[in-house]
Amino acid sequence: MYLERFTSDLYLEKQPDVQHYGMLYDNLQAQALNPDDTRDLIRGVVESCVATRHHC
């Protein structure tokens, strides 16, 4: 497992560490919106900001 961070990088090779990050990735992927829903969400936020003249 390779982790790229702001100030350094980290390689993880131990199975428990790799499994932990693999589970985190799977969980994030399961909760993510599909591309169409992501686009709709972003469009809605932008339209809301424009309509209320907020600088988002």
mmCIF file of C-alpha atoms in Angstrom:
data_model
loop_
_atom_site.group_PDB
_atom_site.id
_atom_site.type_symbol
_atom_site.label_atom_id
_atom_site.label_comp_id
_atom_site.label_asym_id
_atom_site.label_seq_id
_atom_site.Cartn_x
_atom_site.Cartn_y
_atom_site.Cartn_z
ATOM 1 C CA MET A 1 0.000 0.000 0.000
ATOM 2 C CA TYR A 2 1.415 3.373 -0.998
ATOM 3 C CA LEU A 3 0.160 6.482 0.794
ATOM 4 C CA GLU A 4 1.021 9.852 -0.667
ATOM 5 C CA ARG A 5 0.733 12.561 1.968
ATOM 6 C CA PHE A 6 1.355 16.311 2.048
ATOM 7 C CA THR A 7 4.842 16.190 3.523
ATOM 8 C CA SER A 8 5.914 12.589 3.058
ATOM 9 C CA ASP A 9 5.041 9.247 1.518
ATOM 10 C CA LEU A 10 4.526 5.927 3.225
ATOM 11 C CA TYR A 11 4.712 2.328 2.065
ATOM 12 C CA LEU A 12 2.742 -0.220 4.057
ATOM 13 C CA GLU A 13 3.482 -3.895 3.593
ATOM 14 C CA LYS A 14 2.077 -5.597 6.690
ATOM 15 C CA GLN A 15 -1.116 -7.479 5.900
ATOM 16 C CA PRO A 16 -3.213 -5.917 8.719
ATOM 17 C CA ASP A 17 -2.278 -2.409 7.542
ATOM 18 C CA VAL A 18 -3.038 -3.209 3.914
ATOM 19 C CA GLN A 19 -6.371 -4.806 4.867
ATOM 20 C CA HIS A 20 -7.313 -1.794 6.993
ATOM 21 C CA TYR A 21 -6.767 0.665 4.148
ATOM 22 C CA GLY A 22 -8.436 -1.696 1.699
ATOM 23 C CA MET A 23 -11.557 -1.740 3.878
ATOM 24 C CA LEU A 24 -11.498 2.062 4.159
ATOM 25 C CA TYR A 25 -11.270 2.380 0.383
ATOM 26 C CA ASP A 26 -14.123 -0.086 -0.147
ATOM 27 C CA ASN A 27 -16.272 1.825 2.356
ATOM 28 C CA LEU A 28 -15.601 5.161 0.652
ATOM 29 C CA GLN A 29 -16.313 3.689 -2.752
ATOM 30 C CA ALA A 30 -19.614 2.207 -1.533
ATOM 31 C CA GLN A 31 -20.737 5.605 -0.203
ATOM 32 C CA ALA A 32 -19.656 7.647 -3.219
ATOM 33 C CA LEU A 33 -22.187 9.066 -5.636
ATOM 34 C CA ASN A 34 -22.197 7.827 -9.206
ATOM 35 C CA PRO A 35 -20.880 10.254 -11.857
ATOM 36 C CA ASP A 36 -24.326 11.563 -12.856
ATOM 37 C CA ASP A 37 -25.383 12.190 -9.258
ATOM 38 C CA THR A 38 -22.027 13.828 -8.512
ATOM 39 C CA ARG A 39 -22.460 16.191 -11.447
ATOM 40 C CA ASP A 40 -26.024 17.012 -10.330
ATOM 41 C CA LEU A 41 -24.854 17.707 -6.775
ATOM 42 C CA ILE A 42 -22.088 20.043 -7.935
ATOM 43 C CA ARG A 43 -24.424 21.797 -10.351
ATOM 44 C CA GLY A 44 -26.974 22.299 -7.556
ATOM 45 C CA VAL A 45 -24.380 23.773 -5.204
ATOM 46 C CA VAL A 46 -23.110 26.153 -7.889
ATOM 47 C CA GLU A 47 -26.638 27.233 -8.830
ATOM 48 C CA SER A 48 -27.476 27.806 -5.166
ATOM 49 C CA CYS A 49 -24.368 29.939 -4.693
ATOM 50 C CA VAL A 50 -25.133 31.985 -7.794
ATOM 51 C CA ALA A 51 -28.795 32.417 -6.841
ATOM 52 C CA THR A 52 -27.941 33.652 -3.357
ATOM 53 C CA ARG A 53 -24.853 35.566 -4.518
ATOM 54 C CA HIS A 54 -22.639 33.710 -2.066
ATOM 55 C CA HIS A 55 -19.062 33.125 -2.979
ATOM 56 C CA CYS A 56 -18.682 29.408 -2.469
#
